[in-house]
XYZ file of C-alpha atoms in Angstrom:
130
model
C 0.000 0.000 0.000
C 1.079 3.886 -0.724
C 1.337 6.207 2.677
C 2.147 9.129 2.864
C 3.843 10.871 6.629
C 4.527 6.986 7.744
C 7.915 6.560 9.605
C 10.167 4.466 8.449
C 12.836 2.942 11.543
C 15.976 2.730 9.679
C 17.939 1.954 13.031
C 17.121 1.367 16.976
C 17.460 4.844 17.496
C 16.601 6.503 14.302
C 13.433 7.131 12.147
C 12.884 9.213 8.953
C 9.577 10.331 7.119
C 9.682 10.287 3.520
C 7.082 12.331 1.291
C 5.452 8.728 0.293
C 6.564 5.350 0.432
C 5.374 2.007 -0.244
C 4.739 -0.384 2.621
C 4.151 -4.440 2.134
C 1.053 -4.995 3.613
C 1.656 -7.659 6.073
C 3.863 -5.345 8.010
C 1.687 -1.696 7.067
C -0.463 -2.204 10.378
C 2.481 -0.630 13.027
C 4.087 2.865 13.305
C 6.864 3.568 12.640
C 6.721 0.504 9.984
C 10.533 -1.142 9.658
C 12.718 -0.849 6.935
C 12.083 -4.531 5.766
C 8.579 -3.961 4.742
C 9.040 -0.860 2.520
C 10.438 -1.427 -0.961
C 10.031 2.018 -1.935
C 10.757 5.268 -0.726
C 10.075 8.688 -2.446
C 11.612 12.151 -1.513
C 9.929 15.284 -2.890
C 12.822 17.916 -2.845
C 11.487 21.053 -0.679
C 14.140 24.227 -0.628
C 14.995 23.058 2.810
C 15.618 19.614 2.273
C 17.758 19.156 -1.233
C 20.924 18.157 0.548
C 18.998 16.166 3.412
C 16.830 14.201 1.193
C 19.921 14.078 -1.855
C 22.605 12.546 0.884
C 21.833 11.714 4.138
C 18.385 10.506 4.213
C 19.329 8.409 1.062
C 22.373 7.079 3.063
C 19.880 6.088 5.825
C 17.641 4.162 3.630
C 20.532 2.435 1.489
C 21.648 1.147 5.093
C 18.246 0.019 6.326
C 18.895 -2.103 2.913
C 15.262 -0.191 1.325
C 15.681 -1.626 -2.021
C 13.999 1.490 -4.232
C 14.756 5.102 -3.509
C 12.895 8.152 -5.759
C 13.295 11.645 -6.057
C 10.816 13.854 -7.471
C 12.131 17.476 -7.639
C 9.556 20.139 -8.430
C 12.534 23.507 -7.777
C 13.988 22.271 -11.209
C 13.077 24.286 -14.696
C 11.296 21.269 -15.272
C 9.683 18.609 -12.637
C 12.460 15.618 -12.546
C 12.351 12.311 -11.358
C 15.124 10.014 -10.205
C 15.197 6.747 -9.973
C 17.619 4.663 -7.793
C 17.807 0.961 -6.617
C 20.336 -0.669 -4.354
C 23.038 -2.282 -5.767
C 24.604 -5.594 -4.096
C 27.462 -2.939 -2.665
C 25.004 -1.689 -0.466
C 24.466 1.883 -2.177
C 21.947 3.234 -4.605
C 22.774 3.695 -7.860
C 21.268 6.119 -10.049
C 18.842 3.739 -12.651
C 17.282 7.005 -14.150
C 16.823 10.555 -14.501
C 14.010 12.403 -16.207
C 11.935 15.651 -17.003
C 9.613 13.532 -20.091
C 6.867 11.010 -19.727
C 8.504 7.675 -18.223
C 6.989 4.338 -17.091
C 8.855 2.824 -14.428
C 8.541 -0.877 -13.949
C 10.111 -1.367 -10.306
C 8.755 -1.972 -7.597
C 5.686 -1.923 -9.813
C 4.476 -0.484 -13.132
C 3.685 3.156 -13.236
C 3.890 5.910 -15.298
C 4.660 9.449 -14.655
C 3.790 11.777 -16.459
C 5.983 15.366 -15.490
C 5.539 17.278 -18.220
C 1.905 17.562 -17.021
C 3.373 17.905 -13.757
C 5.598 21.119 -14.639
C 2.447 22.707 -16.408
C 0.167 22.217 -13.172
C 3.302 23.789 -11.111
C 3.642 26.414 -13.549
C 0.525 27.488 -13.584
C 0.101 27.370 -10.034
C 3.047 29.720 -9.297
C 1.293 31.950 -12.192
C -1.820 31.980 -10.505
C -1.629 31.925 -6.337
C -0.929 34.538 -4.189
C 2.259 36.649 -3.763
């Protein structure tokens, strides 16, 4: 199942929240949920968290062994997405990087489609308040 503001343990002592991640459901039904029961994490990149959510909270979730880690980053010209997947060295490892249409086929099939998503924040930023 998809959550969104679940905590992930990643240690004894140490917790993170990612933006959205995707939780096994046999082990969705505790908080925070542990590290072995999320495939998937996904960081949205906020002005205050590009190096947090770039190095150490992807450090934290490549040691809790989370095999999937995106990044969505909506500050670029153009809404990107990373994709990254652990590699048997213990580390992520970029798979992808993109500001088109992509369908992604791990941990499941989806597509994404960010052009869209850079015309909705564009015309958002054109449109609210000062």
């Amino acid at each position: 199942m998809v959550n969104q503001e679940q905590a992930v343990l990643v240690s004894s002592s140490n917790e993170l929240k990612p933006g959205a991640l995707l939780i096994r459901t046999d082990g969705a039904n505790r908080s925070p949920v542990r590290a072995a029961d999320v495939p998937l994490v996904v960081e949205i990149i906020s002005r205050s968290s590009v190096v947090y959510d770039r190095k150490h909270k992807m450090k934290s979730y490549a040691v809790a062994g989370i095999p999937s880690y995106w990044i969505i980053d909506p500050l670029a010209d153009r809404v990107t997405f990373t994709q990254y997947l652990l590699g048997p060295d213990g580390n992520y490892h970029q798979q992808l990087q993109t500001d088109e249409l992509v369908t992604v086929h791990q941990p499941w099939e989806i597509t994404l489609d960010l052009p869209a998503w850079t015309r909705k924040r564009d015309w958002i930023e054109r449109n609210a308040r000062p």
